[in-house]
Every structure is written in C-alpha cells, then in structure tokens.
Amino acid sequence: APAGLTPHPQAAEIASMSWDALREAVSGCRACPLCESRRQTVFGAGHPQAHWMLVGEAPGEQEDLRGEPFVGKAGQLLDNMLRAVGLGRGEASPEQQVCIANVLKCRPPGNRNPGPEEVLRCEPFLMRQVELVRPKLILAMGRFAVQSLLGSTEPIGRLRGRMHEYHGVPLVVTYHPAYLLRNPLDKARSWEDLCLAGEVYR
Ligand code: URA
C-alpha cells in the first residue's frame, strides 16, 4: 500500500468470500469514513455469470438512494448505449447481460472524487467481484476504474482504442458515461470502444 495508507482490515477474508458473503460484507462495511455519510452501500447489479463486466467509479445521489449502480442520468446513457449493441441488465441470458460494479461501494459526499484511502480500502471488494464473475471482457469506464484495474494514471484518451488485460481478462478502457454527458462529442469515441469490446468478445 502507498505510504501512510492502510488496507481494508479484512482484506484477506474478502479475497476468498462467496458472492453472498461478499454482498453482506459490503453492506456492513465500516472500513472508511464514507460509511458515516452513505444512505446505503451499492454492491453492483446484473447477473454474476454475465460475460461483460462494467466498472464505474462510485455511487452518486440516485444510486445512494436506490442501492443500485448507474440509475441516474449517466446510467440512462449507459443503458441506451448497451441496448444499442444488444446488451442490458436483467435480460434473459448471461450472454446478453452485463454485470456492473463500481470502485467505491459508498457515495462520496457531494459526488466528489474518491480519495486514495477510500479506494484502497474498498478495492478488495471489486477484486473479488471480478474473480467471482470471471468475465470474458471488462469495460473500465473512467479514470478511477482504470487506476484500480490497470494501475495506470494515463489519461483515458491515451489508453482507449487498444486492448489491455486485468488478471488475464481482456480489458477495454472507455470514458465514464457522466463525462460523456458533459462532453457529448466524445460519444463517437466511446462507440468505437464498445465496438472494440464487441470484437474481443461477443
Ligand atoms: N457513476 C458511477 O461511476 N457509478 C454509478 O453507479 C453511478 C454513477
């Protein structure tokens, strides 16, 4: 861990938990101060056997209210983009479904950026989620997902457009949907990223 930062005290246990135990552990987590301000944790959504796993940043206001990832404006954009390539949440088969998780399971107050210690404490949950889902493809959306999964601080613009790998799983980097709401001209590039992901595994 980086100097001065301490990992989640149960990191070792988390690394071998079942899906249900993991969900329980997330909902009761008090490993960082975000547990004081959250309404509830947001574990993730979608079929745990989904072939694509999407990773975002952290719950926002709507997610904190509803306990589901990507249910606000950014989530609507994400759902529309997924639908256009024949994917979604809650579809019949794991092939058409995506599984969605965030780096942080609790909302940072006012939707500020995740802090380094929050990321470090929360990461064992995401790592275990990826391990249990064993997706065929990971779509890392935005710089916090990229930092956690690739350990890279390069801008998205320099990492997108080519393949990466996380623990042997092909990984495609793309813009965060909330960024696309502010920078709609980059939607064309995120389309290319979805297509690249589709070429790798579909
Ligand atoms: N933004 C994210 O990164 N995750 C969510 O769940 C919602 C918005």
Short mmCIF file of N, CA and C in Angstrom, two decimals, residues 29-182:
data_model
loop_
_atom_site.label_atom_id
_atom_site.label_comp_id
_atom_site.label_asym_id
_atom_site.label_seq_id
_atom_site.Cartn_x
_atom_site.Cartn_y
_atom_site.Cartn_z
N CYS A 29 -19.94 -2.80 5.74
CA CYS A 29 -18.55 -2.28 5.81
C CYS A 29 -18.46 -0.94 6.54
N ARG A 30 -17.50 -0.86 7.44
CA ARG A 30 -17.24 0.40 8.15
C ARG A 30 -15.74 0.74 8.09
N ALA A 31 -15.12 0.32 6.97
CA ALA A 31 -13.66 0.45 6.88
C ALA A 31 -13.17 1.85 6.53
N CYS A 32 -14.06 2.72 6.10
CA CYS A 32 -13.63 4.11 5.85
C CYS A 32 -14.76 5.06 6.21
N PRO A 33 -14.46 6.36 6.32
CA PRO A 33 -15.47 7.32 6.81
C PRO A 33 -16.70 7.47 5.91
N LEU A 34 -16.65 6.96 4.68
CA LEU A 34 -17.84 7.07 3.82
C LEU A 34 -19.05 6.33 4.41
N CYS A 35 -18.78 5.40 5.32
CA CYS A 35 -19.90 4.67 5.95
C CYS A 35 -20.76 5.60 6.80
N GLU A 36 -20.20 6.73 7.20
CA GLU A 36 -20.97 7.68 8.03
C GLU A 36 -21.94 8.51 7.20
N SER A 37 -21.57 8.78 5.96
CA SER A 37 -22.40 9.69 5.15
C SER A 37 -23.30 8.96 4.14
N ARG A 38 -23.01 7.69 3.86
CA ARG A 38 -23.84 6.97 2.87
C ARG A 38 -25.24 6.71 3.42
N ARG A 39 -26.23 6.62 2.50
CA ARG A 39 -27.53 6.11 2.92
C ARG A 39 -27.49 4.59 2.93
N GLN A 40 -26.89 4.05 1.86
CA GLN A 40 -26.70 2.61 1.78
C GLN A 40 -25.54 2.31 0.85
N THR A 41 -25.05 1.10 0.92
CA THR A 41 -23.98 0.68 0.02
C THR A 41 -24.60 0.29 -1.33
N VAL A 42 -23.77 0.31 -2.36
CA VAL A 42 -24.20 -0.14 -3.69
C VAL A 42 -23.23 -1.23 -4.13
N PHE A 43 -23.69 -2.46 -4.03
CA PHE A 43 -22.83 -3.62 -4.29
C PHE A 43 -22.52 -3.77 -5.77
N GLY A 44 -23.56 -3.64 -6.58
CA GLY A 44 -23.42 -3.84 -8.01
C GLY A 44 -24.73 -4.38 -8.55
N ALA A 45 -24.78 -4.65 -9.83
CA ALA A 45 -26.01 -5.17 -10.42
C ALA A 45 -25.68 -6.10 -11.56
N GLY A 46 -26.69 -6.87 -11.94
CA GLY A 46 -26.54 -7.75 -13.08
C GLY A 46 -26.20 -9.16 -12.66
N HIS A 47 -26.24 -10.02 -13.63
CA HIS A 47 -26.01 -11.44 -13.44
C HIS A 47 -24.56 -11.72 -13.06
N PRO A 48 -24.32 -12.47 -11.96
CA PRO A 48 -22.91 -12.73 -11.60
C PRO A 48 -22.19 -13.63 -12.61
N GLN A 49 -22.94 -14.22 -13.55
CA GLN A 49 -22.28 -15.01 -14.61
C GLN A 49 -22.27 -14.26 -15.95
N ALA A 50 -22.51 -12.96 -15.89
CA ALA A 50 -22.50 -12.16 -17.12
C ALA A 50 -21.14 -12.26 -17.80
N HIS A 51 -21.14 -12.11 -19.11
CA HIS A 51 -19.88 -12.21 -19.85
C HIS A 51 -19.12 -10.89 -19.88
N TRP A 52 -19.87 -9.79 -19.83
CA TRP A 52 -19.21 -8.48 -19.78
C TRP A 52 -19.36 -7.91 -18.37
N MET A 53 -18.27 -7.36 -17.86
CA MET A 53 -18.34 -6.67 -16.57
C MET A 53 -17.94 -5.21 -16.79
N LEU A 54 -18.82 -4.31 -16.37
CA LEU A 54 -18.57 -2.88 -16.49
C LEU A 54 -18.18 -2.33 -15.13
N VAL A 55 -17.14 -1.52 -15.12
CA VAL A 55 -16.69 -0.97 -13.84
C VAL A 55 -16.70 0.56 -13.90
N GLY A 56 -17.44 1.15 -12.96
CA GLY A 56 -17.54 2.61 -12.86
C GLY A 56 -16.76 3.13 -11.66
N GLU A 57 -17.16 4.30 -11.19
CA GLU A 57 -16.39 4.99 -10.16
C GLU A 57 -16.98 4.80 -8.76
N ALA A 58 -18.14 5.37 -8.54
CA ALA A 58 -18.74 5.34 -7.20
C ALA A 58 -20.21 5.69 -7.32
N PRO A 59 -21.02 5.28 -6.36
CA PRO A 59 -22.44 5.68 -6.40
C PRO A 59 -22.59 7.19 -6.35
N GLY A 60 -23.59 7.70 -7.06
CA GLY A 60 -23.97 9.11 -6.95
C GLY A 60 -25.21 9.20 -6.08
N GLU A 61 -25.91 10.32 -6.18
CA GLU A 61 -27.06 10.55 -5.30
C GLU A 61 -28.17 9.51 -5.52
N GLN A 62 -28.52 9.28 -6.78
CA GLN A 62 -29.61 8.33 -7.08
C GLN A 62 -29.26 6.91 -6.66
N GLU A 63 -27.99 6.55 -6.88
CA GLU A 63 -27.53 5.20 -6.55
C GLU A 63 -27.54 5.01 -5.03
N ASP A 64 -27.12 6.04 -4.32
CA ASP A 64 -27.12 6.02 -2.86
C ASP A 64 -28.54 5.89 -2.30
N LEU A 65 -29.49 6.50 -3.02
CA LEU A 65 -30.90 6.41 -2.62
C LEU A 65 -31.49 5.05 -2.91
N ARG A 66 -31.13 4.48 -4.07
CA ARG A 66 -31.80 3.27 -4.54
C ARG A 66 -31.01 1.99 -4.34
N GLY A 67 -29.73 2.11 -4.02
CA GLY A 67 -28.93 0.92 -3.76
C GLY A 67 -28.52 0.15 -5.01
N GLU A 68 -28.66 0.80 -6.18
CA GLU A 68 -28.34 0.18 -7.48
C GLU A 68 -27.34 1.06 -8.21
N PRO A 69 -26.42 0.44 -8.95
CA PRO A 69 -25.46 1.27 -9.68
C PRO A 69 -26.06 1.86 -10.96
N PHE A 70 -25.58 3.00 -11.35
CA PHE A 70 -25.94 3.64 -12.63
C PHE A 70 -27.45 3.69 -12.86
N VAL A 71 -28.16 4.32 -11.94
CA VAL A 71 -29.60 4.52 -12.11
C VAL A 71 -29.96 5.99 -12.32
N GLY A 72 -28.96 6.87 -12.34
CA GLY A 72 -29.22 8.30 -12.60
C GLY A 72 -29.06 8.61 -14.09
N LYS A 73 -28.75 9.87 -14.39
CA LYS A 73 -28.61 10.32 -15.79
C LYS A 73 -27.52 9.56 -16.53
N ALA A 74 -26.36 9.39 -15.88
CA ALA A 74 -25.26 8.66 -16.52
C ALA A 74 -25.69 7.22 -16.81
N GLY A 75 -26.47 6.66 -15.90
CA GLY A 75 -26.96 5.30 -16.05
C GLY A 75 -27.90 5.15 -17.24
N GLN A 76 -28.74 6.19 -17.46
CA GLN A 76 -29.65 6.16 -18.61
C GLN A 76 -28.87 6.14 -19.92
N LEU A 77 -27.83 6.96 -19.96
CA LEU A 77 -26.99 6.98 -21.16
C LEU A 77 -26.32 5.62 -21.35
N LEU A 78 -25.81 5.08 -20.26
CA LEU A 78 -25.16 3.76 -20.32
C LEU A 78 -26.13 2.70 -20.82
N ASP A 79 -27.33 2.68 -20.25
CA ASP A 79 -28.34 1.69 -20.67
C ASP A 79 -28.67 1.82 -22.16
N ASN A 80 -28.78 3.07 -22.62
CA ASN A 80 -29.09 3.28 -24.05
C ASN A 80 -27.97 2.77 -24.93
N MET A 81 -26.75 3.02 -24.54
CA MET A 81 -25.61 2.56 -25.35
C MET A 81 -25.54 1.04 -25.36
N LEU A 82 -25.79 0.45 -24.20
CA LEU A 82 -25.75 -1.01 -24.12
C LEU A 82 -26.85 -1.63 -24.98
N ARG A 83 -28.05 -1.04 -24.89
CA ARG A 83 -29.18 -1.56 -25.64
C ARG A 83 -28.89 -1.55 -27.13
N ALA A 84 -28.20 -0.51 -27.57
CA ALA A 84 -27.88 -0.39 -29.00
C ALA A 84 -26.95 -1.49 -29.48
N VAL A 85 -26.21 -2.10 -28.59
CA VAL A 85 -25.37 -3.24 -29.01
C VAL A 85 -25.95 -4.57 -28.49
N GLY A 86 -27.23 -4.55 -28.13
CA GLY A 86 -27.92 -5.79 -27.77
C GLY A 86 -27.63 -6.29 -26.37
N LEU A 87 -27.16 -5.41 -25.52
CA LEU A 87 -26.87 -5.81 -24.14
C LEU A 87 -27.73 -5.02 -23.16
N GLY A 88 -27.79 -5.52 -21.94
CA GLY A 88 -28.55 -4.80 -20.93
C GLY A 88 -28.45 -5.48 -19.59
N ARG A 89 -29.17 -4.95 -18.61
CA ARG A 89 -29.26 -5.66 -17.33
C ARG A 89 -30.62 -6.34 -17.28
N GLY A 90 -30.68 -7.48 -16.64
CA GLY A 90 -31.96 -8.16 -16.48
C GLY A 90 -32.46 -8.85 -17.73
N GLU A 91 -31.63 -8.99 -18.76
CA GLU A 91 -32.05 -9.75 -19.94
C GLU A 91 -32.02 -11.23 -19.59
N ALA A 92 -32.56 -12.04 -20.50
CA ALA A 92 -32.73 -13.45 -20.19
C ALA A 92 -31.42 -14.21 -19.96
N SER A 93 -30.50 -14.10 -20.88
CA SER A 93 -29.32 -14.97 -20.82
C SER A 93 -28.09 -14.21 -20.37
N PRO A 94 -27.15 -14.92 -19.72
CA PRO A 94 -25.92 -14.27 -19.30
C PRO A 94 -25.16 -13.64 -20.47
N GLU A 95 -25.35 -14.19 -21.69
CA GLU A 95 -24.64 -13.66 -22.86
C GLU A 95 -25.05 -12.22 -23.16
N GLN A 96 -26.33 -11.91 -22.86
CA GLN A 96 -26.81 -10.57 -23.21
C GLN A 96 -26.73 -9.62 -22.03
N GLN A 97 -26.33 -10.16 -20.91
CA GLN A 97 -26.34 -9.34 -19.71
C GLN A 97 -24.97 -8.77 -19.41
N VAL A 98 -24.98 -7.64 -18.77
CA VAL A 98 -23.75 -7.14 -18.20
C VAL A 98 -23.87 -7.15 -16.69
N CYS A 99 -22.74 -7.22 -16.06
CA CYS A 99 -22.66 -7.08 -14.63
C CYS A 99 -21.97 -5.74 -14.38
N ILE A 100 -22.48 -4.97 -13.44
CA ILE A 100 -21.94 -3.62 -13.21
C ILE A 100 -21.46 -3.48 -11.78
N ALA A 101 -20.28 -2.96 -11.62
CA ALA A 101 -19.75 -2.68 -10.28
C ALA A 101 -19.00 -1.36 -10.31
N ASN A 102 -18.82 -0.80 -9.14
CA ASN A 102 -18.05 0.43 -9.01
C ASN A 102 -16.79 0.18 -8.19
N VAL A 103 -15.83 1.08 -8.33
CA VAL A 103 -14.63 1.02 -7.49
C VAL A 103 -15.03 1.23 -6.03
N LEU A 104 -15.82 2.26 -5.77
CA LEU A 104 -16.32 2.50 -4.40
C LEU A 104 -17.75 2.01 -4.27
N LYS A 105 -18.06 1.44 -3.14
CA LYS A 105 -19.42 0.95 -2.88
C LYS A 105 -20.26 1.98 -2.14
N CYS A 106 -19.64 3.06 -1.68
CA CYS A 106 -20.37 4.12 -0.98
C CYS A 106 -20.19 5.45 -1.70
N ARG A 107 -21.23 6.28 -1.61
CA ARG A 107 -21.19 7.57 -2.27
C ARG A 107 -20.26 8.54 -1.55
N PRO A 108 -19.31 9.14 -2.27
CA PRO A 108 -18.56 10.24 -1.65
C PRO A 108 -19.47 11.46 -1.54
N PRO A 109 -19.42 12.18 -0.42
CA PRO A 109 -20.33 13.33 -0.22
C PRO A 109 -20.24 14.31 -1.38
N GLY A 110 -21.41 14.72 -1.89
CA GLY A 110 -21.45 15.68 -2.98
C GLY A 110 -20.87 15.15 -4.28
N ASN A 111 -20.70 13.84 -4.37
CA ASN A 111 -20.11 13.20 -5.56
C ASN A 111 -18.67 13.66 -5.83
N ARG A 112 -17.96 14.04 -4.78
CA ARG A 112 -16.54 14.37 -5.00
C ARG A 112 -15.80 13.12 -5.45
N ASN A 113 -14.58 13.33 -5.96
CA ASN A 113 -13.77 12.20 -6.40
C ASN A 113 -13.46 11.28 -5.22
N PRO A 114 -13.32 9.98 -5.50
CA PRO A 114 -12.86 9.06 -4.46
C PRO A 114 -11.45 9.45 -3.98
N GLY A 115 -11.23 9.32 -2.68
CA GLY A 115 -9.90 9.59 -2.14
C GLY A 115 -9.05 8.32 -2.18
N PRO A 116 -7.71 8.49 -2.14
CA PRO A 116 -6.82 7.33 -2.24
C PRO A 116 -7.06 6.27 -1.16
N GLU A 117 -7.35 6.72 0.05
CA GLU A 117 -7.55 5.74 1.12
C GLU A 117 -8.89 5.02 0.95
N GLU A 118 -9.90 5.74 0.49
CA GLU A 118 -11.21 5.11 0.23
C GLU A 118 -11.06 4.04 -0.85
N VAL A 119 -10.32 4.37 -1.90
CA VAL A 119 -10.11 3.41 -2.99
C VAL A 119 -9.37 2.19 -2.46
N LEU A 120 -8.32 2.42 -1.72
CA LEU A 120 -7.52 1.30 -1.20
C LEU A 120 -8.35 0.37 -0.30
N ARG A 121 -9.17 0.96 0.56
CA ARG A 121 -9.99 0.14 1.48
C ARG A 121 -11.05 -0.64 0.73
N CYS A 122 -11.59 -0.03 -0.31
CA CYS A 122 -12.74 -0.64 -0.99
C CYS A 122 -12.32 -1.63 -2.08
N GLU A 123 -11.12 -1.48 -2.58
CA GLU A 123 -10.67 -2.30 -3.72
C GLU A 123 -10.80 -3.81 -3.56
N PRO A 124 -10.53 -4.36 -2.37
CA PRO A 124 -10.65 -5.82 -2.25
C PRO A 124 -12.03 -6.35 -2.66
N PHE A 125 -13.07 -5.53 -2.48
CA PHE A 125 -14.42 -5.96 -2.89
C PHE A 125 -14.51 -6.09 -4.41
N LEU A 126 -14.02 -5.08 -5.11
CA LEU A 126 -14.06 -5.13 -6.58
C LEU A 126 -13.20 -6.28 -7.11
N MET A 127 -12.01 -6.43 -6.53
CA MET A 127 -11.12 -7.51 -6.98
C MET A 127 -11.81 -8.87 -6.84
N ARG A 128 -12.48 -9.06 -5.71
CA ARG A 128 -13.17 -10.33 -5.50
C ARG A 128 -14.37 -10.48 -6.44
N GLN A 129 -15.07 -9.38 -6.69
CA GLN A 129 -16.19 -9.43 -7.64
C GLN A 129 -15.70 -9.89 -9.02
N VAL A 130 -14.59 -9.33 -9.47
CA VAL A 130 -14.06 -9.71 -10.79
C VAL A 130 -13.68 -11.19 -10.78
N GLU A 131 -13.07 -11.62 -9.68
CA GLU A 131 -12.62 -13.00 -9.58
C GLU A 131 -13.80 -13.98 -9.62
N LEU A 132 -14.90 -13.61 -8.94
CA LEU A 132 -16.07 -14.50 -8.89
C LEU A 132 -16.85 -14.48 -10.20
N VAL A 133 -16.96 -13.33 -10.82
CA VAL A 133 -17.71 -13.23 -12.09
C VAL A 133 -16.90 -13.87 -13.22
N ARG A 134 -15.59 -13.76 -13.16
CA ARG A 134 -14.71 -14.23 -14.24
C ARG A 134 -15.24 -13.82 -15.60
N PRO A 135 -15.40 -12.50 -15.80
CA PRO A 135 -15.98 -12.05 -17.07
C PRO A 135 -15.06 -12.38 -18.24
N LYS A 136 -15.65 -12.41 -19.44
CA LYS A 136 -14.85 -12.61 -20.66
C LYS A 136 -14.26 -11.28 -21.11
N LEU A 137 -14.88 -10.20 -20.62
CA LEU A 137 -14.44 -8.88 -21.01
C LEU A 137 -14.76 -7.86 -19.91
N ILE A 138 -13.82 -6.98 -19.65
CA ILE A 138 -14.07 -5.89 -18.70
C ILE A 138 -14.06 -4.57 -19.46
N LEU A 139 -15.06 -3.73 -19.19
CA LEU A 139 -15.09 -2.38 -19.72
C LEU A 139 -14.83 -1.44 -18.53
N ALA A 140 -13.66 -0.83 -18.53
CA ALA A 140 -13.29 0.08 -17.44
C ALA A 140 -13.69 1.49 -17.85
N MET A 141 -14.66 2.08 -17.11
CA MET A 141 -15.23 3.36 -17.50
C MET A 141 -14.70 4.48 -16.60
N GLY A 142 -13.84 5.30 -17.16
CA GLY A 142 -13.32 6.45 -16.42
C GLY A 142 -12.03 6.15 -15.68
N ARG A 143 -11.43 7.22 -15.18
CA ARG A 143 -10.06 7.08 -14.69
C ARG A 143 -9.92 6.32 -13.38
N PHE A 144 -10.96 6.32 -12.55
CA PHE A 144 -10.82 5.60 -11.28
C PHE A 144 -10.87 4.09 -11.50
N ALA A 145 -11.73 3.64 -12.41
CA ALA A 145 -11.76 2.21 -12.75
C ALA A 145 -10.42 1.81 -13.38
N VAL A 146 -9.92 2.67 -14.24
CA VAL A 146 -8.65 2.38 -14.92
C VAL A 146 -7.50 2.33 -13.92
N GLN A 147 -7.50 3.28 -13.00
CA GLN A 147 -6.43 3.29 -11.98
C GLN A 147 -6.45 2.03 -11.13
N SER A 148 -7.66 1.62 -10.74
CA SER A 148 -7.76 0.43 -9.89
C SER A 148 -7.38 -0.84 -10.63
N LEU A 149 -7.84 -0.97 -11.87
CA LEU A 149 -7.69 -2.24 -12.58
C LEU A 149 -6.36 -2.33 -13.33
N LEU A 150 -5.89 -1.22 -13.86
CA LEU A 150 -4.64 -1.25 -14.63
C LEU A 150 -3.48 -0.62 -13.88
N GLY A 151 -3.79 0.06 -12.77
CA GLY A 151 -2.73 0.75 -12.04
C GLY A 151 -2.10 1.87 -12.85
N SER A 152 -2.86 2.41 -13.80
CA SER A 152 -2.32 3.44 -14.68
C SER A 152 -2.98 4.78 -14.42
N THR A 153 -2.19 5.85 -14.44
CA THR A 153 -2.75 7.20 -14.28
C THR A 153 -2.75 7.94 -15.62
N GLU A 154 -2.46 7.23 -16.71
CA GLU A 154 -2.54 7.83 -18.05
C GLU A 154 -3.97 8.30 -18.31
N PRO A 155 -4.12 9.38 -19.06
CA PRO A 155 -5.49 9.81 -19.41
C PRO A 155 -6.20 8.76 -20.27
N ILE A 156 -7.54 8.73 -20.16
CA ILE A 156 -8.35 7.77 -20.93
C ILE A 156 -8.02 7.86 -22.42
N GLY A 157 -7.86 9.09 -22.91
CA GLY A 157 -7.60 9.29 -24.33
C GLY A 157 -6.35 8.56 -24.82
N ARG A 158 -5.42 8.28 -23.94
CA ARG A 158 -4.19 7.59 -24.33
C ARG A 158 -4.29 6.08 -24.16
N LEU A 159 -5.30 5.63 -23.41
CA LEU A 159 -5.40 4.19 -23.13
C LEU A 159 -6.49 3.52 -23.96
N ARG A 160 -7.45 4.31 -24.41
CA ARG A 160 -8.56 3.73 -25.16
C ARG A 160 -8.08 3.36 -26.57
N GLY A 161 -8.90 2.52 -27.24
CA GLY A 161 -8.58 2.20 -28.62
C GLY A 161 -7.67 1.00 -28.79
N ARG A 162 -7.24 0.42 -27.69
CA ARG A 162 -6.44 -0.81 -27.78
C ARG A 162 -6.76 -1.71 -26.60
N MET A 163 -6.31 -2.94 -26.69
CA MET A 163 -6.63 -3.92 -25.65
C MET A 163 -5.68 -3.84 -24.48
N HIS A 164 -6.24 -4.08 -23.30
CA HIS A 164 -5.45 -4.23 -22.09
C HIS A 164 -5.87 -5.55 -21.45
N GLU A 165 -5.34 -5.80 -20.26
CA GLU A 165 -5.65 -7.06 -19.60
C GLU A 165 -5.63 -6.86 -18.10
N TYR A 166 -6.61 -7.43 -17.43
CA TYR A 166 -6.58 -7.45 -15.96
C TYR A 166 -6.64 -8.91 -15.51
N HIS A 167 -5.59 -9.40 -14.88
CA HIS A 167 -5.52 -10.79 -14.42
C HIS A 167 -5.96 -11.76 -15.52
N GLY A 168 -5.48 -11.55 -16.70
CA GLY A 168 -5.79 -12.45 -17.81
C GLY A 168 -7.11 -12.17 -18.52
N VAL A 169 -7.89 -11.21 -18.02
CA VAL A 169 -9.17 -10.88 -18.66
C VAL A 169 -8.96 -9.68 -19.59
N PRO A 170 -9.39 -9.81 -20.86
CA PRO A 170 -9.27 -8.68 -21.78
C PRO A 170 -10.03 -7.47 -21.23
N LEU A 171 -9.40 -6.31 -21.32
CA LEU A 171 -10.00 -5.11 -20.74
C LEU A 171 -9.94 -3.97 -21.76
N VAL A 172 -11.10 -3.30 -21.93
CA VAL A 172 -11.19 -2.14 -22.80
C VAL A 172 -11.44 -0.91 -21.93
N VAL A 173 -10.72 0.15 -22.24
CA VAL A 173 -10.84 1.41 -21.50
C VAL A 173 -11.76 2.35 -22.26
N THR A 174 -12.67 2.98 -21.55
CA THR A 174 -13.51 3.99 -22.21
C THR A 174 -13.85 5.12 -21.24
N TYR A 175 -14.48 6.16 -21.82
CA TYR A 175 -14.88 7.30 -21.00
C TYR A 175 -16.01 6.91 -20.05
N HIS A 176 -16.06 7.60 -18.93
CA HIS A 176 -17.16 7.42 -17.99
C HIS A 176 -18.41 8.07 -18.60
N PRO A 177 -19.59 7.40 -18.47
CA PRO A 177 -20.80 8.00 -19.05
C PRO A 177 -21.12 9.40 -18.53
N ALA A 178 -20.77 9.71 -17.28
CA ALA A 178 -21.02 11.06 -16.77
C ALA A 178 -20.14 12.08 -17.51
N TYR A 179 -18.96 11.66 -17.88
CA TYR A 179 -18.08 12.52 -18.69
C TYR A 179 -18.71 12.76 -20.06
N LEU A 180 -19.32 11.70 -20.63
CA LEU A 180 -19.94 11.84 -21.95
C LEU A 180 -21.12 12.80 -21.93
N LEU A 181 -21.80 12.89 -20.78
CA LEU A 181 -22.91 13.84 -20.67
C LEU A 181 -22.38 15.28 -20.77
N ARG A 182 -21.17 15.49 -20.27
CA ARG A 182 -20.57 16.83 -20.33
C ARG A 182 -19.80 17.06 -21.63
#
